[in-house]
C-alpha cells in the first residue's frame, strides 16, 4: 500500500480507563507488541480531557473505557472526540455495553474492543488498523481541503447549485466580490435570479446540455448594484449523495464585447473610407488625368488651353474637398 | 458596312467633352451621341432611325436617374435594340472590384475600363466594327 506509509515510529497511546486491573493488562500487551511506545494513563474524563486539549501533548491513539467516574456513554465519546479531533479512538467495552459500543461507530469512533476478548494480537491488529485508517482519512480530508481551496480561491466566479432547484449552495470569493453578495445572500438565492427572466429557458438548456456552442451569444448577469455584465457560462454536473449539483463558472466578457463592437465600428468606418477612396476621390482624379491626356493632344487654340486649365482647377478643388472630408472622418475614428 | 455610332453615357459633362474631342481628333466622321444618364441613353437607342446601326456604348456606372446597372437590366429585359449590334464597354472612375465581378453577369459587356481613357482605348473604340 503505497499511500499509507507515514505511520509514526513512536506511538503515544492514551489509555482512559478507571479500572486499574484492565489498564495494567492492556499496558502489558502494548509493551509486548510495540517496540517504541509511550503509554499515558488517565482514570477520569477531566484529567484526560485536560491532557488532550494541551497542544503540547502527544497522542497517536486513544483507548477509551465507556464508564468513567465523571462521565460516560455517548457524551463521553463526543467530548473526547472534540478534545482530540484527529486522533483515532478505540472503545474498550464489556459485553453489557456492546450495543452502545456498536452505536459509537456512528459517532466517528474507529473500532471497539471487548475487554474479555482482548489479547496482544487482537490489540496490535486493532491499533495498526485504526492508525492506517486514520492516516487514510486524513489524506482524504487534506484533498477535500485542497479542492475547497481550488473552488474558493479560483479567480473566476464559481458557484455550486442544487441541480434540481438551481438554489445556490456555495459561491466562491471571486463570485462574492464580483457580484457584491456575501455567501449568506447567495445562499438565499436561486441561480436564475442573476439572469433576466427572458434567459431562463436558454440558461436551463445550457445547464442541461453542459457544453454550449461557441457561437451562442453570452448571457446577461445582474450584479447586486443593478448593473449588467455579459458572461460566458460553463457548467458541469457533479453527483453527490442523494442528488446532484451543478458547478457553474462564468467569464465576464463585457470588456471583450465592447472591444469587438469598437473594432466592428472602426471596420465600418474603414470600409466607408475605402469606398470614398474608390468612388469619390477617383472621380475628379480620373477627370484630371483625362484632361491631361486631352492637353497632350495639342489643343488648337490658346482659348482651348485656358478652358482646360480652368476645368483642371475646378476638378482639383473638388478633389481637395473630398480629401478634407476623408481626413475629418479619420479624426472621428480616433475619437471613438 | 453598317453605320457606326458611339454613345457616351455619363453624367460628367467634362468627361463627355474629353472623350468627344479625343474621338473627333482621330476621326471627325464618327457619329457621337452624348447621354447624361441611362434613361436618356435608352431613349436614344430606341429611336427608329438607329435600327441598322452598329452602336458602341461607353457606359458609366454611377449616374443619377438611371445608373449603369439599371441601364443594362432594362436593355436585357426589353427588346430596345438588337443586342448583336451593340457593344457595351463599362467605363468607370471607381476601382471597386465588385463592379468588375458584377459586370461578368452581362454577356454583351465587351470590356471594363477605368477612367481616364487612354488614346489607345479611344483608338480601339474607333476601330470596333
GROMACS .gro file of C-alpha atoms in nm:
model
  465
    1UNK     CA    1   0.000   0.000   0.000
    2UNK     CA    2   0.192   0.293  -0.132
    3UNK     CA    3  -0.019   0.569   0.013
    4UNK     CA    4  -0.012   0.450   0.374
    5UNK     CA    5   0.348   0.475   0.477
    6UNK     CA    6   0.380   0.752   0.727
    7UNK     CA    7   0.289   0.574   1.046
    8UNK     CA    8   0.479   0.732   1.330
    9UNK     CA    9   0.777   0.537   1.457
   10UNK     CA   10   0.696   0.614   1.814
   11UNK     CA   11   0.342   0.566   1.935
   12UNK     CA   12   0.183   0.753   2.219
   13UNK     CA   13  -0.124   0.565   2.332
   14UNK     CA   14  -0.353   0.742   2.574
   15UNK     CA   15  -0.548   0.492   2.786
   16UNK     CA   16  -0.851   0.638   2.962
   17UNK     CA   17  -0.958   0.362   3.197
   18UNK     CA   18  -1.058   0.376   3.562
   19UNK     CA   19  -1.018   0.003   3.627
   20UNK     CA   20  -0.655  -0.038   3.734
   21UNK     CA   21  -0.652  -0.410   3.652
   22UNK     CA   22  -0.772  -0.359   3.295
   23UNK     CA   23  -0.521  -0.079   3.246
   24UNK     CA   24  -0.224  -0.283   3.363
   25UNK     CA   25  -0.321  -0.571   3.140
   26UNK     CA   26  -0.355  -0.355   2.831
   27UNK     CA   27  -0.033  -0.170   2.905
   28UNK     CA   28   0.148  -0.504   2.928
   29UNK     CA   29   0.009  -0.615   2.594
   30UNK     CA   30   0.108  -0.291   2.431
   31UNK     CA   31   0.462  -0.302   2.558
   32UNK     CA   32   0.484  -0.661   2.443
   33UNK     CA   33   0.378  -0.584   2.087
   34UNK     CA   34   0.517  -0.236   2.014
   35UNK     CA   35   0.886  -0.162   2.046
   36UNK     CA   36   0.864   0.213   2.076
   37UNK     CA   37   0.559   0.303   2.272
   38UNK     CA   38   0.468   0.550   2.537
   39UNK     CA   39   0.158   0.486   2.742
   40UNK     CA   40  -0.022   0.777   2.906
   41UNK     CA   41  -0.285   0.683   3.157
   42UNK     CA   42  -0.589   0.869   3.294
   43UNK     CA   43  -0.864   0.733   3.514
   44UNK     CA   44  -1.118   1.008   3.466
   45UNK     CA   45  -1.256   1.229   3.192
   46UNK     CA   46  -1.147   1.563   3.338
   47UNK     CA   47  -0.776   1.490   3.350
   48UNK     CA   48  -0.779   1.309   3.013
   49UNK     CA   49  -0.957   1.599   2.851
   50UNK     CA   50  -0.713   1.849   3.001
   51UNK     CA   51  -0.423   1.648   2.863
   52UNK     CA   52  -0.573   1.612   2.515
   53UNK     CA   53  -0.654   1.980   2.487
   54UNK     CA   54  -0.299   2.080   2.566
   55UNK     CA   55  -0.131   2.140   2.229
   56UNK     CA   56   0.200   2.018   2.374
   57UNK     CA   57   0.055   1.673   2.443
   58UNK     CA   58   0.131   1.371   2.229
   59UNK     CA   59  -0.145   1.131   2.132
   60UNK     CA   60  -0.136   0.883   1.846
   61UNK     CA   61  -0.437   0.683   1.954
   62UNK     CA   62  -0.689   0.680   2.238
   63UNK     CA   63  -0.820   0.368   2.413
   64UNK     CA   64  -1.136   0.475   2.591
   65UNK     CA   65  -1.341   0.298   2.857
   66UNK     CA   66  -1.706   0.390   2.833
   67UNK     CA   67  -1.766   0.427   3.206
   68UNK     CA   68  -1.558   0.682   3.386
   69UNK     CA   69  -1.636   0.818   3.732
   70UNK     CA   70  -1.710   1.169   3.600
   71UNK     CA   71  -1.863   1.091   3.257
   72UNK     CA   72  -1.973   0.802   3.038
   73UNK     CA   73  -2.154   0.684   2.728
   74UNK     CA   74  -2.228   0.898   2.421
   75UNK     CA   75  -2.146   1.220   2.591
   76UNK     CA   76  -1.804   1.093   2.692
   77UNK     CA   77  -1.729   0.988   2.335
   78UNK     CA   78  -1.840   1.323   2.199
   79UNK     CA   79  -1.637   1.524   2.448
   80UNK     CA   80  -1.322   1.320   2.391
   81UNK     CA   81  -1.364   1.346   2.011
   82UNK     CA   82  -1.390   1.722   2.045
   83UNK     CA   83  -1.077   1.738   2.258
   84UNK     CA   84  -0.872   1.535   2.013
   85UNK     CA   85  -1.029   1.587   1.675
   86UNK     CA   86  -0.792   1.389   1.456
   87UNK     CA   87  -0.682   1.120   1.699
   88UNK     CA   88  -0.842   0.783   1.635
   89UNK     CA   89  -1.045   0.648   1.925
   90UNK     CA   90  -1.091   0.279   2.007
   91UNK     CA   91  -1.356   0.193   2.266
   92UNK     CA   92  -1.293  -0.055   2.547
   93UNK     CA   93  -1.615  -0.224   2.644
   94UNK     CA   94  -1.771  -0.518   2.824
   95UNK     CA   95  -2.041  -0.745   2.681
   96UNK     CA   96  -2.300  -0.542   2.867
   97UNK     CA   97  -2.230  -0.231   2.660
   98UNK     CA   98  -2.190  -0.398   2.325
   99UNK     CA   99  -2.481  -0.212   2.168
  100UNK     CA  100  -2.355   0.122   2.289
  101UNK     CA  101  -2.011   0.039   2.152
  102UNK     CA  102  -2.153  -0.055   1.815
  103UNK     CA  103  -2.358   0.264   1.805
  104UNK     CA  104  -2.049   0.467   1.885
  105UNK     CA  105  -1.905   0.376   1.545
  106UNK     CA  106  -2.161   0.621   1.406
  107UNK     CA  107  -2.006   0.894   1.619
  108UNK     CA  108  -1.672   0.857   1.445
  109UNK     CA  109  -1.515   0.601   1.675
  110UNK     CA  110  -1.276   0.378   1.479
  111UNK     CA  111  -1.331   0.046   1.648
  112UNK     CA  112  -1.425  -0.123   1.974
  113UNK     CA  113  -1.259  -0.397   2.176
  114UNK     CA  114  -1.441  -0.629   2.414
  115UNK     CA  115  -1.231  -0.638   2.726
  116UNK     CA  116  -1.275  -1.008   2.789
  117UNK     CA  117  -1.155  -1.090   2.440
  118UNK     CA  118  -0.850  -0.866   2.428
  119UNK     CA  119  -0.518  -1.037   2.370
  120UNK     CA  120  -0.191  -0.892   2.244
  121UNK     CA  121  -0.253  -0.996   1.884
  122UNK     CA  122  -0.604  -0.854   1.864
  123UNK     CA  123  -0.494  -0.530   2.029
  124UNK     CA  124  -0.197  -0.497   1.798
  125UNK     CA  125  -0.403  -0.556   1.491
  126UNK     CA  126  -0.678  -0.319   1.600
  127UNK     CA  127  -0.434  -0.038   1.670
  128UNK     CA  128  -0.247  -0.079   1.341
  129UNK     CA  129  -0.571  -0.093   1.151
  130UNK     CA  130  -0.703   0.220   1.323
  131UNK     CA  131  -0.383   0.410   1.252
  132UNK     CA  132  -0.384   0.315   0.886
  133UNK     CA  133  -0.741   0.418   0.854
  134UNK     CA  134  -0.682   0.744   1.031
  135UNK     CA  135  -0.393   0.819   0.801
  136UNK     CA  136  -0.609   0.747   0.500
  137UNK     CA  137  -0.892   0.962   0.631
  138UNK     CA  138  -0.651   1.248   0.693
  139UNK     CA  139  -0.533   1.225   0.335
  140UNK     CA  140  -0.889   1.246   0.210
  141UNK     CA  141  -0.951   1.537   0.442
  142UNK     CA  142  -0.648   1.719   0.303
  143UNK     CA  143  -0.756   1.654  -0.052
  144UNK     CA  144  -1.101   1.780   0.027
  145UNK     CA  145  -0.945   2.094   0.169
  146UNK     CA  146  -0.735   2.134  -0.146
  147UNK     CA  147  -1.043   2.110  -0.364
  148UNK     CA  148  -1.226   2.354  -0.142
  149UNK     CA  149  -0.939   2.596  -0.180
  150UNK     CA  150  -0.944   2.540  -0.552
  151UNK     CA  151  -1.309   2.639  -0.551
  152UNK     CA  152  -1.285   2.929  -0.309
  153UNK     CA  153  -0.972   3.092  -0.444
  154UNK     CA  154  -1.035   3.037  -0.814
  155UNK     CA  155  -1.008   3.381  -0.980
  156UNK     CA  156  -1.328   3.327  -1.180
  157UNK     CA  157  -1.667   3.349  -1.012
  158UNK     CA  158  -1.784   2.994  -0.942
  159UNK     CA  159  -2.099   2.855  -0.783
  160UNK     CA  160  -2.229   2.524  -0.666
  161UNK     CA  161  -2.601   2.481  -0.738
  162UNK     CA  162  -2.860   2.228  -0.649
  163UNK     CA  163  -2.927   2.068  -0.984
  164UNK     CA  164  -3.299   2.038  -0.925
  165UNK     CA  165  -3.396   2.378  -0.782
  166UNK     CA  166  -3.093   2.581  -0.905
  167UNK     CA  167  -3.062   2.712  -0.549
  168UNK     CA  168  -2.714   2.841  -0.480
  169UNK     CA  169  -2.540   2.607  -0.238
  170UNK     CA  170  -2.199   2.770  -0.240
  171UNK     CA  171  -2.030   3.067  -0.404
  172UNK     CA  172  -1.660   3.133  -0.413
  173UNK     CA  173  -1.474   3.450  -0.313
  174UNK     CA  174  -1.445   3.577  -0.671
  175UNK     CA  175  -1.824   3.549  -0.713
  176UNK     CA  176  -1.885   3.731  -0.385
  177UNK     CA  177  -1.652   4.016  -0.479
  178UNK     CA  178  -1.765   4.047  -0.841
  179UNK     CA  179  -2.138   4.033  -0.769
  180UNK     CA  180  -2.136   4.218  -0.438
  181UNK     CA  181  -2.325   3.948  -0.246
  182UNK     CA  182  -2.186   3.764   0.053
  183UNK     CA  183  -2.224   3.390   0.086
  184UNK     CA  184  -2.538   3.422   0.301
  185UNK     CA  185  -2.703   3.644   0.035
  186UNK     CA  186  -2.612   3.396  -0.236
  187UNK     CA  187  -2.745   3.101  -0.038
  188UNK     CA  188  -3.085   3.272  -0.021
  189UNK     CA  189  -3.090   3.296  -0.399
  190UNK     CA  190  -3.156   3.074  -0.692
  191UNK     CA  191  -2.903   3.099  -0.976
  192UNK     CA  192  -3.159   3.208  -1.235
  193UNK     CA  193  -3.223   3.521  -1.028
  194UNK     CA  194  -2.892   3.653  -1.158
  195UNK     CA  195  -3.037   3.642  -1.510
  196UNK     CA  196  -3.312   3.846  -1.676
  197UNK     CA  197  -3.631   3.642  -1.698
  198UNK     CA  198  -3.606   3.601  -2.074
  199UNK     CA  199  -3.290   3.396  -2.027
  200UNK     CA  200  -3.447   3.134  -1.800
  201UNK     CA  201  -3.504   2.888  -2.080
  202UNK     CA  202  -3.167   2.922  -2.255
  203UNK     CA  203  -2.999   2.904  -1.913
  204UNK     CA  204  -3.166   2.575  -1.833
  205UNK     CA  205  -3.081   2.439  -2.176
  206UNK     CA  206  -2.723   2.538  -2.118
  207UNK     CA  207  -2.708   2.370  -1.778
  208UNK     CA  208  -2.864   2.050  -1.909
  209UNK     CA  209  -2.651   2.024  -2.220
  210UNK     CA  210  -2.334   2.112  -2.024
  211UNK     CA  211  -2.141   2.245  -2.319
  212UNK     CA  212  -2.253   2.544  -2.511
  213UNK     CA  213  -2.194   2.620  -2.874
  214UNK     CA  214  -1.919   2.871  -2.910
  215UNK     CA  215  -2.125   3.098  -3.128
  216UNK     CA  216  -2.416   3.120  -2.886
  217UNK     CA  217  -2.449   3.468  -2.753
  218UNK     CA  218  -2.336   3.535  -2.398
  219UNK     CA  219  -2.573   3.553  -2.102
  220UNK     CA  220  -2.660   3.863  -1.906
  221UNK     CA  221  -2.596   3.876  -1.531
  222UNK     CA  222  -2.711   4.135  -1.281
  223UNK     CA  223  -2.478   4.244  -1.004
  224UNK     CA  224  -2.609   4.343  -0.660
  225UNK     CA  225  -2.579   4.712  -0.755
  226UNK     CA  226  -2.814   4.655  -1.050
  227UNK     CA  227  -2.553   4.686  -1.324
  228UNK     CA  228  -2.533   4.431  -1.603
  229UNK     CA  229  -2.246   4.223  -1.728
  230UNK     CA  230  -2.218   3.983  -2.020
  231UNK     CA  231  -2.090   3.641  -1.931
  232UNK     CA  232  -1.981   3.318  -2.088
  233UNK     CA  233  -2.111   3.035  -1.879
  234UNK     CA  234  -1.954   2.694  -1.824
  235UNK     CA  235  -2.101   2.419  -1.616
  236UNK     CA  236  -2.062   2.057  -1.513
  237UNK     CA  237  -2.295   1.830  -1.329
  238UNK     CA  238  -2.141   1.660  -1.028
  239UNK     CA  239  -2.308   1.390  -0.826
  240UNK     CA  240  -2.341   1.389  -0.452
  241UNK     CA  241  -2.517   1.165  -0.202
  242UNK     CA  242  -2.887   1.178  -0.278
  243UNK     CA  243  -2.885   1.406  -0.582
  244UNK     CA  244  -2.662   1.616  -0.798
  245UNK     CA  245  -2.512   1.962  -0.818
  246UNK     CA  246  -2.403   2.188  -1.094
  247UNK     CA  247  -2.072   2.359  -1.069
  248UNK     CA  248  -2.101   2.677  -1.272
  249UNK     CA  249  -1.826   2.913  -1.369
  250UNK     CA  250  -1.852   3.241  -1.557
  251UNK     CA  251  -1.620   3.452  -1.758
  252UNK     CA  252  -1.701   3.823  -1.779
  253UNK     CA  253  -1.691   3.905  -2.148
  254UNK     CA  254  -1.836   4.258  -2.124
  255UNK     CA  255  -1.499   4.420  -2.195
  256UNK     CA  256  -1.425   4.184  -2.481
  257UNK     CA  257  -1.763   4.253  -2.636
  258UNK     CA  258  -1.711   4.626  -2.601
  259UNK     CA  259  -1.379   4.589  -2.779
  260UNK     CA  260  -1.534   4.379  -3.053
  261UNK     CA  261  -1.807   4.634  -3.113
  262UNK     CA  262  -1.548   4.914  -3.124
  263UNK     CA  263  -1.348   4.717  -3.379
  264UNK     CA  264  -1.660   4.646  -3.584
  265UNK     CA  265  -1.750   5.013  -3.581
  266UNK     CA  266  -1.399   5.105  -3.688
  267UNK     CA  267  -1.415   4.846  -3.965
  268UNK     CA  268  -1.731   5.013  -4.092
  269UNK     CA  269  -1.551   5.346  -4.094
  270UNK     CA  270  -1.257   5.192  -4.274
  271UNK     CA  271  -1.491   5.046  -4.534
  272UNK     CA  272  -1.655   5.383  -4.577
  273UNK     CA  273  -1.316   5.548  -4.622
  274UNK     CA  274  -1.219   5.282  -4.874
  275UNK     CA  275  -1.547   5.339  -5.059
  276UNK     CA  276  -1.485   5.715  -5.061
  277UNK     CA  277  -1.137   5.647  -5.194
  278UNK     CA  278  -1.269   5.421  -5.464
  279UNK     CA  279  -1.562   5.631  -5.578
  280UNK     CA  280  -1.536   5.993  -5.476
  281UNK     CA  281  -1.163   6.056  -5.499
  282UNK     CA  282  -1.131   5.866  -5.823
  283UNK     CA  283  -1.400   6.073  -5.993
  284UNK     CA  284  -1.218   6.411  -6.005
  285UNK     CA  285  -0.881   6.240  -6.021
  286UNK     CA  286  -0.972   6.044  -6.333
  287UNK     CA  287  -1.118   6.360  -6.483
  288UNK     CA  288  -0.792   6.546  -6.415
  289UNK     CA  289  -0.594   6.266  -6.578
  290UNK     CA  290  -0.836   6.272  -6.873
  291UNK     CA  291  -0.781   6.644  -6.917
  292UNK     CA  292  -0.405   6.595  -6.915
  293UNK     CA  293  -0.449   6.334  -7.189
  294UNK     CA  294  -0.655   6.595  -7.371
  295UNK     CA  295  -0.391   6.864  -7.335
  296UNK     CA  296  -0.130   6.624  -7.471
  297UNK     CA  297  -0.333   6.609  -7.793
  298UNK     CA  298  -0.213   6.968  -7.869
  299UNK     CA  299  -0.522   7.190  -7.846
  300UNK     CA  300  -0.592   7.408  -8.148
  301UNK     CA  301  -0.609   7.741  -7.969
  302UNK     CA  302  -0.495   7.922  -7.658
  303UNK     CA  303  -0.863   7.959  -7.564
  304UNK     CA  304  -0.894   7.586  -7.552
  305UNK     CA  305  -0.583   7.557  -7.333
  306UNK     CA  306  -0.732   7.814  -7.095
  307UNK     CA  307  -1.059   7.627  -7.092
  308UNK     CA  308  -0.891   7.302  -6.987
  309UNK     CA  309  -0.676   7.478  -6.727
  310UNK     CA  310  -0.987   7.628  -6.573
  311UNK     CA  311  -1.150   7.285  -6.567
  312UNK     CA  312  -0.837   7.137  -6.412
  313UNK     CA  313  -0.864   7.389  -6.133
  314UNK     CA  314  -1.230   7.304  -6.069
  315UNK     CA  315  -1.159   6.932  -6.051
  316UNK     CA  316  -0.852   6.980  -5.832
  317UNK     CA  317  -1.054   7.186  -5.586
  318UNK     CA  318  -1.325   6.922  -5.585
  319UNK     CA  319  -1.066   6.663  -5.502
  320UNK     CA  320  -0.926   6.879  -5.226
  321UNK     CA  321  -1.269   6.896  -5.064
  322UNK     CA  322  -1.302   6.518  -5.074
  323UNK     CA  323  -0.959   6.465  -4.921
  324UNK     CA  324  -1.051   6.706  -4.642
  325UNK     CA  325  -1.365   6.504  -4.579
  326UNK     CA  326  -1.165   6.181  -4.551
  327UNK     CA  327  -0.928   6.346  -4.302
  328UNK     CA  328  -1.219   6.461  -4.087
  329UNK     CA  329  -1.371   6.111  -4.094
  330UNK     CA  330  -1.039   5.971  -3.980
  331UNK     CA  331  -1.041   6.214  -3.687
  332UNK     CA  332  -1.385   6.090  -3.592
  333UNK     CA  333  -1.235   5.743  -3.598
  334UNK     CA  334  -0.962   5.843  -3.350
  335UNK     CA  335  -1.208   5.983  -3.102
  336UNK     CA  336  -1.412   5.664  -3.068
  337UNK     CA  337  -2.080   4.829  -9.382
  338UNK     CA  338  -2.316   4.931  -9.103
  339UNK     CA  339  -2.315   5.287  -8.994
  340UNK     CA  340  -2.126   5.319  -8.663
  341UNK     CA  341  -2.214   5.541  -8.374
  342UNK     CA  342  -2.056   5.589  -8.030
  343UNK     CA  343  -2.274   5.653  -7.725
  344UNK     CA  344  -2.114   5.832  -7.431
  345UNK     CA  345  -2.346   5.763  -7.136
  346UNK     CA  346  -2.208   5.962  -6.842
  347UNK     CA  347  -2.330   6.239  -6.613
  348UNK     CA  348  -1.995   6.423  -6.613
  349UNK     CA  349  -2.002   6.683  -6.898
  350UNK     CA  350  -1.626   6.740  -6.882
  351UNK     CA  351  -1.559   6.371  -6.923
  352UNK     CA  352  -1.800   6.356  -7.216
  353UNK     CA  353  -1.627   6.655  -7.374
  354UNK     CA  354  -1.284   6.495  -7.332
  355UNK     CA  355  -1.394   6.169  -7.494
  356UNK     CA  356  -1.577   6.352  -7.772
  357UNK     CA  357  -1.271   6.564  -7.850
  358UNK     CA  358  -1.034   6.269  -7.842
  359UNK     CA  359  -1.255   6.073  -8.083
  360UNK     CA  360  -1.310   6.368  -8.316
  361UNK     CA  361  -0.937   6.442  -8.321
  362UNK     CA  362  -0.885   6.097  -8.468
  363UNK     CA  363  -1.193   6.052  -8.683
  364UNK     CA  364  -1.420   6.353  -8.731
  365UNK     CA  365  -1.673   6.147  -8.930
  366UNK     CA  366  -1.785   5.918  -8.646
  367UNK     CA  367  -2.124   6.000  -8.507
  368UNK     CA  368  -2.136   6.055  -8.134
  369UNK     CA  369  -2.438   6.060  -7.908
  370UNK     CA  370  -2.391   6.214  -7.564
  371UNK     CA  371  -2.632   6.098  -7.293
  372UNK     CA  372  -2.643   6.244  -6.944
  373UNK     CA  373  -2.785   5.930  -6.783
  374UNK     CA  374  -2.910   5.579  -6.860
  375UNK     CA  375  -3.266   5.687  -6.923
  376UNK     CA  376  -3.162   5.928  -7.195
  377UNK     CA  377  -2.934   5.656  -7.332
  378UNK     CA  378  -3.225   5.411  -7.363
  379UNK     CA  379  -3.448   5.675  -7.524
  380UNK     CA  380  -3.179   5.748  -7.783
  381UNK     CA  381  -3.129   5.378  -7.858
  382UNK     CA  382  -3.498   5.326  -7.920
  383UNK     CA  383  -3.510   5.586  -8.196
  384UNK     CA  384  -3.613   5.401  -8.517
  385UNK     CA  385  -3.352   5.574  -8.737
  386UNK     CA  386  -3.080   5.389  -8.540
  387UNK     CA  387  -3.223   5.044  -8.614
  388UNK     CA  388  -2.947   4.935  -8.852
  389UNK     CA  389  -2.651   5.096  -8.679
  390UNK     CA  390  -2.355   4.939  -8.507
  391UNK     CA  391  -2.350   5.104  -8.166
  392UNK     CA  392  -2.062   5.122  -7.920
  393UNK     CA  393  -2.177   5.227  -7.571
  394UNK     CA  394  -1.926   5.374  -7.329
  395UNK     CA  395  -2.124   5.330  -7.008
  396UNK     CA  396  -2.058   5.488  -6.670
  397UNK     CA  397  -2.186   5.311  -6.357
  398UNK     CA  398  -2.271   5.585  -6.108
  399UNK     CA  399  -2.524   5.822  -6.262
  400UNK     CA  400  -2.839   5.988  -6.138
  401UNK     CA  401  -3.189   5.888  -6.265
  402UNK     CA  402  -3.088   5.555  -6.422
  403UNK     CA  403  -2.744   5.420  -6.339
  404UNK     CA  404  -2.528   5.191  -6.549
  405UNK     CA  405  -2.652   4.866  -6.396
  406UNK     CA  406  -3.019   4.960  -6.436
  407UNK     CA  407  -2.947   5.066  -6.794
  408UNK     CA  408  -2.810   4.717  -6.862
  409UNK     CA  409  -3.100   4.543  -6.689
  410UNK     CA  410  -3.353   4.743  -6.891
  411UNK     CA  411  -3.163   4.663  -7.204
  412UNK     CA  412  -3.177   4.290  -7.125
  413UNK     CA  413  -3.543   4.291  -7.024
  414UNK     CA  414  -3.682   4.496  -7.313
  415UNK     CA  415  -3.622   4.450  -7.675
  416UNK     CA  416  -3.496   4.806  -7.727
  417UNK     CA  417  -3.220   4.715  -7.962
  418UNK     CA  418  -3.072   4.418  -8.135
  419UNK     CA  419  -2.803   4.323  -7.885
  420UNK     CA  420  -2.584   4.175  -8.160
  421UNK     CA  421  -2.538   4.522  -8.300
  422UNK     CA  422  -2.446   4.655  -7.959
  423UNK     CA  423  -2.105   4.660  -7.787
  424UNK     CA  424  -2.108   4.786  -7.431
  425UNK     CA  425  -1.789   4.898  -7.258
  426UNK     CA  426  -1.808   4.986  -6.889
  427UNK     CA  427  -1.606   5.298  -6.817
  428UNK     CA  428  -1.591   5.397  -6.454
  429UNK     CA  429  -1.375   5.601  -6.221
  430UNK     CA  430  -1.433   5.350  -5.942
  431UNK     CA  431  -1.167   5.088  -5.875
  432UNK     CA  432  -1.409   4.872  -5.678
  433UNK     CA  433  -1.351   4.503  -5.764
  434UNK     CA  434  -1.718   4.423  -5.700
  435UNK     CA  435  -1.815   4.625  -6.007
  436UNK     CA  436  -1.588   4.414  -6.222
  437UNK     CA  437  -1.744   4.095  -6.084
  438UNK     CA  438  -2.095   4.226  -6.141
  439UNK     CA  439  -2.012   4.320  -6.498
  440UNK     CA  440  -1.949   3.950  -6.578
  441UNK     CA  441  -2.325   3.885  -6.546
  442UNK     CA  442  -2.392   4.071  -6.869
  443UNK     CA  443  -2.268   3.884  -7.174
  444UNK     CA  444  -2.288   4.187  -7.404
  445UNK     CA  445  -2.033   4.378  -7.197
  446UNK     CA  446  -1.723   4.365  -7.411
  447UNK     CA  447  -1.480   4.531  -7.171
  448UNK     CA  448  -1.424   4.708  -6.843
  449UNK     CA  449  -1.222   5.031  -6.835
  450UNK     CA  450  -1.110   5.264  -6.560
  451UNK     CA  451  -1.114   5.638  -6.626
  452UNK     CA  452  -0.934   5.815  -6.776
  453UNK     CA  453  -0.945   5.656  -7.120
  454UNK     CA  454  -0.605   5.649  -7.290
  455UNK     CA  455  -0.553   5.735  -7.655
  456UNK     CA  456  -0.511   5.359  -7.720
  457UNK     CA  457  -0.853   5.295  -7.565
  458UNK     CA  458  -1.008   5.563  -7.783
  459UNK     CA  459  -0.845   5.418  -8.094
  460UNK     CA  460  -0.977   5.075  -8.001
  461UNK     CA  461  -1.335   5.206  -7.979
  462UNK     CA  462  -1.299   5.377  -8.315
  463UNK     CA  463  -1.166   5.052  -8.464
  464UNK     CA  464  -1.457   4.837  -8.342
  465UNK     CA  465  -1.681   4.720  -8.620
   0.00000   0.00000   0.00000
